[in-house]
Tab-separated table of C-alpha atoms in Angstrom:
chain	number	residue	atom	x	y	z
A	1	MET	CA	-48.884	-54.067	131.123
A	2	LYS	CA	-52.518	-53.689	131.955
A	3	GLU	CA	-53.777	-50.726	133.669
A	4	LEU	CA	-54.006	-50.020	137.267
A	5	TYR	CA	-56.910	-48.573	139.705
A	6	PRO	CA	-56.137	-48.186	143.318
A	7	GLY	CA	-57.624	-51.113	145.427
A	8	ASP	CA	-55.984	-53.453	142.748
A	9	GLU	CA	-53.564	-56.125	144.453
A	10	ASP	CA	-51.026	-58.119	142.166
A	11	ILE	CA	-47.309	-59.128	141.043
A	12	GLN	CA	-48.088	-56.110	138.279
A	13	VAL	CA	-48.529	-53.612	140.735
A	14	GLN	CA	-45.706	-54.863	142.566
A	15	TYR	CA	-43.667	-53.794	139.196
A	16	LEU	CA	-45.282	-50.542	139.292
A	17	GLN	CA	-43.636	-50.193	142.916
A	18	LEU	CA	-40.449	-51.118	141.989
A	19	ALA	CA	-40.656	-48.820	139.056
A	20	LEU	CA	-41.928	-45.647	141.413
A	21	GLN	CA	-39.183	-46.983	143.944
A	22	ARG	CA	-36.552	-46.909	141.445
A	23	ALA	CA	-37.726	-43.031	140.409
A	24	GLY	CA	-36.740	-41.879	143.570
A	25	GLN	CA	-40.761	-42.081	145.429
A	26	GLU	CA	-41.306	-43.438	148.749
A	27	VAL	CA	-43.004	-46.504	148.483
A	28	ASP	CA	-43.324	-50.241	150.101
A	29	VAL	CA	-42.979	-53.235	147.326
A	30	ASP	CA	-45.853	-54.585	148.700
A	31	GLY	CA	-48.572	-55.672	146.107
A	32	ILE	CA	-51.306	-53.452	147.249
A	33	PHE	CA	-51.951	-50.366	145.403
A	34	GLY	CA	-53.333	-48.269	148.350
A	35	PRO	CA	-52.767	-44.471	149.480
A	36	GLN	CA	-49.365	-45.048	149.739
A	37	THR	CA	-48.580	-46.131	145.968
A	38	CYS	CA	-51.244	-43.417	145.074
A	39	LYS	CA	-49.458	-40.832	146.332
A	40	ALA	CA	-45.973	-41.681	144.511
A	41	VAL	CA	-47.993	-42.230	141.391
A	42	GLU	CA	-49.256	-38.812	141.753
A	43	GLN	CA	-45.686	-37.538	142.173
A	44	PHE	CA	-44.232	-38.657	139.809
A	45	THR	CA	-46.724	-37.361	136.869
A	46	GLU	CA	-47.283	-34.265	138.865
A	47	LYS	CA	-50.892	-35.017	138.596
A	48	ALA	CA	-52.607	-34.509	141.720
A	49	GLY	CA	-56.016	-36.895	142.085
A	50	HIS	CA	-55.210	-39.033	139.420
A	51	CYS	CA	-53.235	-41.927	140.221
A	52	ALA	CA	-54.605	-44.934	137.988
A	53	VAL	CA	-51.856	-45.977	136.106
A	54	ASP	CA	-52.317	-46.738	131.878
A	55	ASP	CA	-50.036	-47.793	128.570
A	56	ALA	CA	-48.534	-43.891	128.448
A	57	LEU	CA	-47.446	-44.739	132.628
A	58	TRP	CA	-46.280	-47.761	131.897
A	59	THR	CA	-44.358	-46.533	128.644
A	60	ARG	CA	-42.628	-43.912	131.352
A	61	LEU	CA	-41.706	-46.112	134.266
A	62	ILE	CA	-40.526	-49.519	132.248
A	63	PRO	CA	-37.073	-48.453	131.759
A	64	TYR	CA	-36.995	-48.287	136.119
A	65	LEU	CA	-37.172	-51.685	135.414
A	66	LYS	CA	-35.134	-52.596	132.700
A	67	GLY	CA	-33.040	-50.607	134.241
A	68	TYR	CA	-31.192	-47.762	131.459
A	69	VAL	CA	-32.698	-45.417	129.124
A	70	ILE	CA	-31.903	-44.029	125.721
A	71	HIS	CA	-30.598	-40.668	125.609
A	72	LEU	CA	-30.354	-38.655	122.184
A	73	VAL	CA	-28.006	-36.068	122.330
A	74	GLU	CA	-28.204	-32.381	122.104
A	75	ALA	CA	-25.783	-30.042	121.629
A	76	GLY	CA	-23.608	-29.096	124.150
A	77	ASP	CA	-24.148	-32.145	126.056
A	78	SER	CA	-21.343	-34.159	128.208
A	79	LEU	CA	-21.348	-37.234	130.013
A	80	PHE	CA	-20.598	-35.642	132.789
A	81	HIS	CA	-24.249	-33.923	133.022
A	82	ILE	CA	-26.102	-36.262	131.194
A	83	ALA	CA	-24.504	-38.757	134.263
A	84	GLN	CA	-26.043	-36.279	136.283
A	85	ARG	CA	-29.382	-35.867	134.278
A	86	TYR	CA	-29.992	-39.916	134.993
A	87	GLY	CA	-28.413	-39.883	138.699
A	88	THR	CA	-25.415	-42.134	137.305
A	89	THR	CA	-22.223	-42.015	136.876
A	90	GLU	CA	-19.979	-41.353	133.499
A	91	GLU	CA	-18.247	-44.935	133.884
A	92	LYS	CA	-21.658	-47.009	133.509
A	93	ILE	CA	-22.028	-45.175	130.255
A	94	GLU	CA	-19.010	-45.497	129.125
A	95	MET	CA	-19.466	-49.157	129.627
A	96	ALA	CA	-22.832	-48.663	127.759
A	97	ASN	CA	-21.319	-47.560	124.973
A	98	PRO	CA	-18.336	-49.340	123.606
A	99	GLY	CA	-16.084	-46.649	121.114
A	100	ILE	CA	-17.920	-43.325	122.222
A	101	ARG	CA	-15.437	-40.349	122.381
A	102	PRO	CA	-16.522	-38.661	126.235
A	103	GLU	CA	-14.818	-35.298	124.658
A	104	ASN	CA	-16.733	-35.388	120.946
A	105	LEU	CA	-20.669	-36.521	121.737
A	106	ASN	CA	-22.607	-35.916	118.713
A	107	PRO	CA	-25.695	-33.969	118.883
A	108	GLY	CA	-28.758	-36.180	117.444
A	109	SER	CA	-26.688	-40.022	118.154
A	110	LEU	CA	-28.652	-42.216	120.850
A	111	LEU	CA	-26.945	-43.259	123.984
A	112	THR	CA	-27.091	-46.216	126.016
A	113	VAL	CA	-27.890	-44.678	129.872
A	114	PRO	CA	-27.983	-47.141	132.771
A	115	PHE	CA	-29.380	-45.976	135.737
A	116	ASP	CA	-26.530	-46.595	138.584
A	117	TYR	CA	-28.595	-49.088	140.943
A	118	ALA	CA	-28.246	-53.301	141.050
A	119	LEU	CA	-30.967	-54.944	137.932
A	120	VAL	CA	-31.609	-58.301	140.287
A	121	THR	CA	-34.107	-58.005	143.044
A	122	ALA	CA	-36.203	-59.894	146.089
A	123	VAL	CA	-39.460	-59.880	143.770
A	124	PRO	CA	-41.175	-62.517	142.396
A	125	TYR	CA	-40.098	-62.803	139.190
A	126	THR	CA	-41.996	-63.615	135.382
A	127	SER	CA	-41.696	-64.199	131.974
A	128	VAL	CA	-42.164	-60.381	131.521
A	129	LEU	CA	-39.422	-59.434	133.961
A	130	THR	CA	-36.890	-61.971	133.365
A	131	GLU	CA	-37.283	-60.396	129.434
A	132	TRP	CA	-36.532	-56.736	130.933
A	133	ILE	CA	-33.635	-58.031	133.055
A	134	VAL	CA	-32.608	-59.834	130.465
A	135	GLU	CA	-32.691	-56.652	127.848
A	136	GLY	CA	-30.974	-54.063	130.973
A	137	LEU	CA	-28.173	-56.299	130.994
A	138	GLN	CA	-27.294	-56.806	127.111
A	139	ALA	CA	-27.529	-52.839	127.312
A	140	ARG	CA	-25.360	-52.193	130.452
A	141	TYR	CA	-22.895	-54.955	128.903
A	142	PRO	CA	-22.733	-55.183	124.834
A	143	TYR	CA	-20.424	-57.664	124.792
A	144	LEU	CA	-23.054	-59.797	126.823
A	145	GLU	CA	-24.591	-63.121	124.360
A	146	THR	CA	-28.573	-62.669	124.751
A	147	GLY	CA	-30.966	-64.964	122.578
A	148	THR	CA	-34.000	-67.929	122.934
A	149	ILE	CA	-33.667	-71.311	122.650
A	150	GLY	CA	-37.373	-71.512	122.068
A	151	ARG	CA	-40.725	-70.754	122.950
A	152	SER	CA	-43.076	-72.312	125.682
A	153	VAL	CA	-46.776	-73.391	125.115
A	154	THR	CA	-47.735	-69.771	124.894
A	155	GLY	CA	-45.101	-68.319	123.069
A	156	SER	CA	-43.216	-66.671	125.481
A	157	ARG	CA	-39.271	-66.500	124.224
A	158	ILE	CA	-36.900	-69.062	126.723
A	159	TRP	CA	-34.230	-66.850	126.887
A	160	TYR	CA	-30.623	-67.657	127.598
A	161	LEU	CA	-27.271	-65.234	128.353
A	162	LYS	CA	-24.021	-66.465	127.234
A	163	LEU	CA	-21.053	-65.275	129.402
A	164	GLY	CA	-17.505	-65.512	128.085
A	165	ASN	CA	-15.957	-67.044	124.910
A	166	GLY	CA	-13.544	-69.873	126.185
A	167	PRO	CA	-13.016	-73.194	124.594
A	168	ILE	CA	-15.149	-74.911	127.346
A	169	GLU	CA	-18.693	-74.738	127.766
A	170	VAL	CA	-21.079	-75.302	130.718
A	171	SER	CA	-24.682	-74.259	131.662
A	172	TYR	CA	-26.719	-73.687	134.401
A	173	ASN	CA	-30.949	-73.981	134.109
A	174	ALA	CA	-33.494	-72.828	136.687
A	175	SER	CA	-37.147	-73.141	136.828
A	176	PHE	CA	-37.811	-75.985	135.589
A	177	HIS	CA	-40.772	-76.453	137.979
A	178	ALA	CA	-43.125	-73.584	138.269
A	179	ASN	CA	-43.388	-73.261	141.997
A	180	GLU	CA	-39.595	-73.266	142.057
A	181	ASN	CA	-38.401	-69.888	140.522
A	182	ILE	CA	-36.684	-68.160	143.186
A	183	THR	CA	-34.305	-69.536	141.200
A	184	THR	CA	-34.764	-67.257	138.333
A	185	PRO	CA	-33.193	-64.507	139.549
A	186	VAL	CA	-30.265	-66.149	141.640
A	187	LEU	CA	-28.902	-67.170	137.921
A	188	LEU	CA	-29.592	-63.512	136.358
A	189	LYS	CA	-27.843	-62.657	140.129
A	190	PHE	CA	-24.849	-64.257	139.453
A	191	ALA	CA	-24.640	-63.127	135.725
A	192	GLU	CA	-25.376	-59.632	136.926
A	193	GLU	CA	-22.538	-59.808	139.748
A	194	LEU	CA	-19.922	-61.194	137.474
A	195	LEU	CA	-20.679	-59.325	134.678
A	196	ASP	CA	-20.135	-56.473	137.223
A	197	ALA	CA	-17.170	-57.464	138.551
A	198	TYR	CA	-15.842	-58.131	134.766
A	199	ALA	CA	-16.336	-54.360	133.492
A	200	GLN	CA	-14.810	-53.062	136.333
A	201	GLU	CA	-11.474	-55.586	136.596
A	202	LYS	CA	-12.796	-56.871	140.372
A	203	THR	CA	-12.670	-60.178	141.325
A	204	TYR	CA	-15.811	-61.875	142.592
A	205	GLU	CA	-16.055	-64.069	145.357
A	206	GLY	CA	-12.125	-63.592	144.936
A	207	VAL	CA	-12.136	-65.175	141.034
A	208	TYR	CA	-11.320	-62.784	138.113
A	209	PRO	CA	-14.076	-63.281	135.749
A	210	SER	CA	-11.590	-62.043	132.857
A	211	HIS	CA	-9.892	-65.354	133.804
A	212	LEU	CA	-12.773	-67.278	133.717
A	213	PHE	CA	-14.223	-65.736	130.588
A	214	GLU	CA	-11.202	-66.677	128.670
A	215	GLU	CA	-11.396	-70.499	129.415
A	216	PHE	CA	-15.169	-70.707	130.065
A	217	SER	CA	-18.522	-69.805	127.655
A	218	LEU	CA	-21.036	-69.964	130.318
A	219	TYR	CA	-24.740	-70.267	129.269
A	220	LEU	CA	-27.621	-69.353	131.450
A	221	VAL	CA	-30.990	-70.690	130.900
A	222	PRO	CA	-32.860	-68.759	133.843
A	223	LEU	CA	-36.581	-69.968	133.402
A	224	VAL	CA	-37.094	-72.580	131.538
A	225	ASN	CA	-41.160	-72.934	132.654
A	226	PRO	CA	-42.119	-69.255	132.188
A	227	ASP	CA	-45.476	-69.704	131.579
A	228	GLY	CA	-46.063	-72.038	134.832
A	229	VAL	CA	-44.505	-69.438	136.472
A	230	ASP	CA	-46.649	-67.054	135.134
A	231	LEU	CA	-49.051	-68.839	136.872
A	232	VAL	CA	-48.406	-69.468	140.331
A	233	ASN	CA	-47.074	-65.762	140.429
A	234	GLY	CA	-50.022	-64.702	139.224
A	235	LEU	CA	-49.477	-62.758	135.892
A	236	LEU	CA	-51.280	-65.293	134.264
A	237	LYS	CA	-54.940	-64.703	136.035
A	238	GLU	CA	-56.890	-64.792	132.392
A	239	GLY	CA	-57.711	-65.750	128.971
A	240	ARG	CA	-57.903	-69.999	127.818
A	241	PHE	CA	-54.407	-71.122	129.119
A	242	TYR	CA	-55.776	-69.872	132.508
A	243	ARG	CA	-59.086	-71.233	132.105
A	244	GLN	CA	-57.496	-74.501	130.857
A	245	ALA	CA	-54.884	-74.700	134.427
A	246	VAL	CA	-58.412	-74.261	136.233
A	247	ARG	CA	-59.468	-77.043	134.983
A	248	ILE	CA	-56.928	-79.404	135.427
A	249	GLY	CA	-56.415	-78.170	138.661
A	250	SER	CA	-59.843	-78.993	139.521
A	251	ASP	CA	-59.085	-82.550	138.906
A	252	PHE	CA	-56.204	-82.756	141.617
A	253	PRO	CA	-58.062	-80.653	144.896
A	254	GLU	CA	-55.501	-82.019	147.359
A	255	ILE	CA	-52.910	-79.406	145.449
A	256	PRO	CA	-52.863	-75.774	145.894
A	257	PHE	CA	-53.787	-73.931	143.161
A	258	PRO	CA	-51.527	-72.291	141.917
A	259	ASP	CA	-48.809	-72.826	144.363
A	260	GLY	CA	-48.241	-76.647	144.126
A	261	TRP	CA	-48.034	-76.055	140.818
A	262	LYS	CA	-44.949	-77.193	138.531
A	263	ALA	CA	-45.809	-78.396	135.521
A	264	ASN	CA	-46.070	-76.577	132.269
A	265	ILE	CA	-49.793	-74.621	131.260
A	266	GLU	CA	-50.835	-77.882	129.729
A	267	GLY	CA	-50.045	-80.236	132.961
A	268	ILE	CA	-46.754	-81.835	131.532
A	269	ASP	CA	-43.612	-81.935	134.236
A	270	LEU	CA	-40.473	-80.497	132.069
A	271	ASN	CA	-38.417	-82.952	134.543
A	272	LEU	CA	-39.817	-85.760	133.344
A	273	GLN	CA	-40.022	-85.300	129.648
A	274	PHE	CA	-36.234	-86.813	129.167
A	275	PRO	CA	-35.181	-89.907	127.452
A	276	ALA	CA	-33.712	-91.158	130.377
A	277	GLY	CA	-35.874	-93.968	132.047
A	278	TRP	CA	-38.792	-92.111	130.711
A	279	GLU	CA	-40.887	-95.055	130.461
A	280	GLU	CA	-40.002	-96.073	134.620
A	281	ALA	CA	-41.195	-92.425	135.118
A	282	LYS	CA	-44.365	-93.208	133.810
A	283	LYS	CA	-45.221	-96.510	135.187
A	284	ILE	CA	-43.922	-94.386	138.899
A	285	LYS	CA	-46.094	-91.379	137.967
A	286	TYR	CA	-49.181	-93.407	136.762
A	287	GLU	CA	-49.155	-95.814	139.851
A	288	GLN	CA	-49.358	-92.481	142.271
A	289	GLY	CA	-52.176	-91.309	140.399
A	290	TYR	CA	-50.834	-88.921	137.457
A	291	ASP	CA	-52.074	-90.664	134.572
A	292	ARG	CA	-53.412	-87.254	132.716
A	293	PRO	CA	-51.980	-83.747	132.520
A	294	ALA	CA	-52.080	-82.557	136.084
A	295	PRO	CA	-50.428	-79.654	138.315
A	296	ARG	CA	-47.738	-81.907	138.895
A	297	ASP	CA	-45.717	-85.146	137.868
A	298	PHE	CA	-47.378	-85.963	134.649
A	299	VAL	CA	-44.890	-87.062	131.942
A	300	GLY	CA	-46.590	-86.258	129.364
A	301	VAL	CA	-47.907	-88.751	126.451
A	302	THR	CA	-44.459	-89.041	124.696
A	303	PRO	CA	-40.852	-88.008	126.042
A	304	LEU	CA	-39.682	-84.324	124.623
A	305	SER	CA	-43.738	-83.844	123.626
A	306	ALA	CA	-43.570	-80.169	125.817
A	307	PRO	CA	-42.296	-77.574	123.504
A	308	GLU	CA	-39.972	-76.535	126.504
A	309	SER	CA	-38.735	-79.949	126.809
A	310	THR	CA	-37.726	-79.993	123.745
A	311	ALA	CA	-36.239	-76.407	123.655
A	312	MET	CA	-33.553	-77.397	126.545
A	313	TYR	CA	-32.920	-80.911	124.511
A	314	ASN	CA	-32.058	-79.466	121.359
A	315	PHE	CA	-30.141	-76.436	123.195
A	316	THR	CA	-28.394	-79.366	125.087
A	317	ARG	CA	-27.552	-81.246	121.664
A	318	ALA	CA	-26.234	-77.693	119.827
A	319	HIS	CA	-23.667	-77.570	122.499
A	320	ASP	CA	-20.840	-79.344	124.123
A	321	PHE	CA	-21.583	-78.662	127.759
A	322	SER	CA	-18.844	-80.191	130.389
A	323	LEU	CA	-21.043	-79.791	132.885
A	324	VAL	CA	-24.720	-78.837	134.208
A	325	LEU	CA	-26.753	-76.872	136.521
A	326	ALA	CA	-29.919	-77.751	137.293
A	327	TYR	CA	-31.354	-75.610	139.780
A	328	HIS	CA	-34.475	-76.702	141.761
A	329	THR	CA	-36.085	-75.973	145.475
A	330	GLN	CA	-36.101	-77.244	148.151
A	331	GLY	CA	-34.455	-79.129	150.697
A	332	GLU	CA	-30.486	-78.083	150.674
A	333	VAL	CA	-29.302	-81.137	148.591
A	334	ILE	CA	-27.565	-81.848	146.580
A	335	TYR	CA	-28.273	-85.251	143.324
A	336	TRP	CA	-25.148	-85.922	141.560
A	337	ARG	CA	-25.792	-89.199	140.035
A	338	TYR	CA	-28.061	-91.205	137.751
A	339	LEU	CA	-28.476	-95.047	138.262
A	340	ASP	CA	-25.005	-96.401	138.432
A	341	TYR	CA	-23.093	-93.545	136.312
A	342	GLU	CA	-20.950	-92.036	137.625
A	343	PRO	CA	-18.643	-89.722	135.426
A	344	SER	CA	-15.036	-88.896	135.920
A	345	GLY	CA	-14.780	-86.391	138.590
A	346	SER	CA	-18.114	-85.681	139.177
A	347	ARG	CA	-18.227	-87.295	142.510
A	348	GLU	CA	-15.578	-85.115	143.822
A	349	ILE	CA	-17.297	-81.904	142.321
A	350	ALA	CA	-20.601	-82.595	144.536
A	351	GLN	CA	-18.164	-82.803	147.839
A	352	TYR	CA	-16.900	-79.605	146.473
A	353	PHE	CA	-20.137	-78.065	146.082
A	354	SER	CA	-21.311	-79.522	149.361
A	355	LYS	CA	-18.336	-78.225	151.187
A	356	VAL	CA	-18.676	-74.238	149.794
A	357	SER	CA	-22.667	-74.041	150.393
A	358	GLY	CA	-23.328	-76.693	153.597
A	359	TYR	CA	-25.728	-78.223	151.397
A	360	ARG	CA	-25.863	-82.620	151.590
A	361	VAL	CA	-24.708	-84.958	148.418
A	362	GLU	CA	-27.740	-87.535	148.657
A	363	GLU	CA	-28.529	-89.831	146.264
A	364	THR	CA	-32.097	-88.909	143.741
A	365	PRO	CA	-34.980	-90.883	145.026
A	366	ALA	CA	-36.034	-93.695	143.576
A	367	ALA	CA	-39.404	-92.203	143.251
A	368	SER	CA	-37.949	-89.348	141.606
A	369	GLY	CA	-35.295	-90.772	140.056
A	370	TYR	CA	-36.054	-91.019	135.962
A	371	ALA	CA	-36.702	-88.850	132.837
A	372	GLY	CA	-34.990	-85.319	134.808
A	373	TYR	CA	-32.706	-83.369	133.034
A	374	LYS	CA	-29.630	-84.237	134.558
A	375	ASP	CA	-30.338	-88.234	134.083
A	376	TRP	CA	-30.344	-87.502	130.373
A	377	PHE	CA	-27.819	-85.248	130.360
A	378	ILE	CA	-25.651	-87.831	132.151
A	379	GLN	CA	-26.755	-90.781	130.758
A	380	GLU	CA	-26.406	-89.162	126.646
A	381	TYR	CA	-22.665	-87.604	127.599
A	382	ASP	CA	-21.383	-89.057	130.744
A	383	ARG	CA	-20.310	-85.866	132.084
A	384	PRO	CA	-21.078	-84.123	135.327
A	385	GLY	CA	-24.771	-83.198	136.157
A	386	TYR	CA	-26.293	-81.950	139.436
A	387	THR	CA	-29.503	-80.934	140.703
A	388	ILE	CA	-29.324	-78.291	143.292
A	389	GLU	CA	-32.387	-78.079	145.359
A	390	ALA	CA	-31.702	-74.948	147.321
A	391	GLY	CA	-33.040	-73.160	149.904
A	392	LYS	CA	-35.556	-74.880	152.534
A	393	GLY	CA	-39.601	-74.972	153.440
A	394	LYS	CA	-42.342	-75.103	151.309
A	395	ASN	CA	-42.939	-74.401	147.572
A	396	PRO	CA	-42.717	-71.396	146.420
A	397	LEU	CA	-40.059	-70.324	148.875
A	398	PRO	CA	-40.673	-66.815	149.762
A	399	MET	CA	-38.600	-64.157	148.241
A	400	GLU	CA	-37.213	-63.539	151.707
A	401	GLN	CA	-35.473	-66.454	151.122
A	402	PHE	CA	-33.238	-65.020	147.971
A	403	ALA	CA	-30.984	-63.387	149.247
A	404	GLY	CA	-29.496	-66.258	151.755
A	405	ILE	CA	-29.489	-69.066	148.783
A	406	TYR	CA	-28.018	-66.849	146.950
A	407	ARG	CA	-24.971	-66.518	149.349
A	408	ASP	CA	-25.147	-69.897	149.754
A	409	ASN	CA	-24.903	-71.080	146.557
A	410	THR	CA	-21.997	-68.537	145.206
A	411	GLY	CA	-19.423	-70.785	145.544
A	412	ILE	CA	-21.687	-73.232	143.765
A	413	LEU	CA	-22.281	-71.310	140.727
A	414	LEU	CA	-18.234	-70.533	140.254
A	415	GLY	CA	-17.182	-74.050	141.127
A	416	GLY	CA	-18.813	-75.488	138.477
A	417	MET	CA	-16.355	-73.234	136.261
A	418	THR	CA	-13.677	-73.600	138.455
A	419	GLN	CA	-13.615	-77.202	139.355
A	420	LEU	CA	-13.223	-77.668	135.372
A	421	GLU	CA	-10.085	-76.290	135.106
């Protein structure tokens, strides 16, 4: 993270403010490093007249964004006093440290201590915040499997989370398109709430996660296009990849920069990269003027020429998914078919999704009906695959819509498993 000073305005200031807020300071998360934020920094550091944020201060604050700290057990420590010190609960510490003996803590040992707040919140997501959240969830719930399916053009990890160990595999993904990144926290929030309900042996939306985890292995890929999302949300604002994006954007002045950016950082639309009518997609998009790297709708020089689409392809081929959901925005629409393919049960599941969400079930528009991930999955496996266009408005949707989008989609997210039973 970069050094921050009064007067700065960007997403890293938002992360600073969120960390300070979680650390007990009164500050708004507005992305503006003004007097209120300066005062919060001074109070946190106990250094009056010094509110610049350097690497040392970030080191102290990032645990509040990851949602946990590592505590070195000292002689006389107890779970009660450790929980009090960090403002959390004994139960959360025990969940994060399976096998510990609360009555006999070993001095010199290390304990993972989760803070007592929800990790996933309504701030713009980037590759950095996503990585912190994935790490934080894995620390809180050690039985959660996390890993990467590949890397982006710039080398950012493309993360996956695996919930459950059942024989039926399903997979949900989000943020194929850079300016549709409000979908990333939707999947992460679902993971967090499902894991929390499982840990507390409670129901989630009337369903016991323990039952789901016995029957299903749910794979989530919350951020397929990390570089593009970093560009749209302002984390990527300098360097050769940023300059390349600026050059690409300048060829398409009618597309707002960076808000209109859907592609990966090299100007390839990742959801037009799959071997399912790719040549037809190329013909359509070239006729529309997208015959070279662009902020959107350039299909690439060949299918699977972008590392991110290749990673999704290989990840899918390595598994046996019975159903996939691809989250996009916007329109509150469910697309469920590819050409004349109609996998068994897919229409009924789409109608169920519509019932629990209020979203419409529609055919994919012809101009967008080829070379998508969902299209390829249906063609390749003849199994249910869906594109969920969440929310309404102009992309990128404001984070104020996050709570409503999440609420509307809980039934779909659960239904991707329960409707297969």
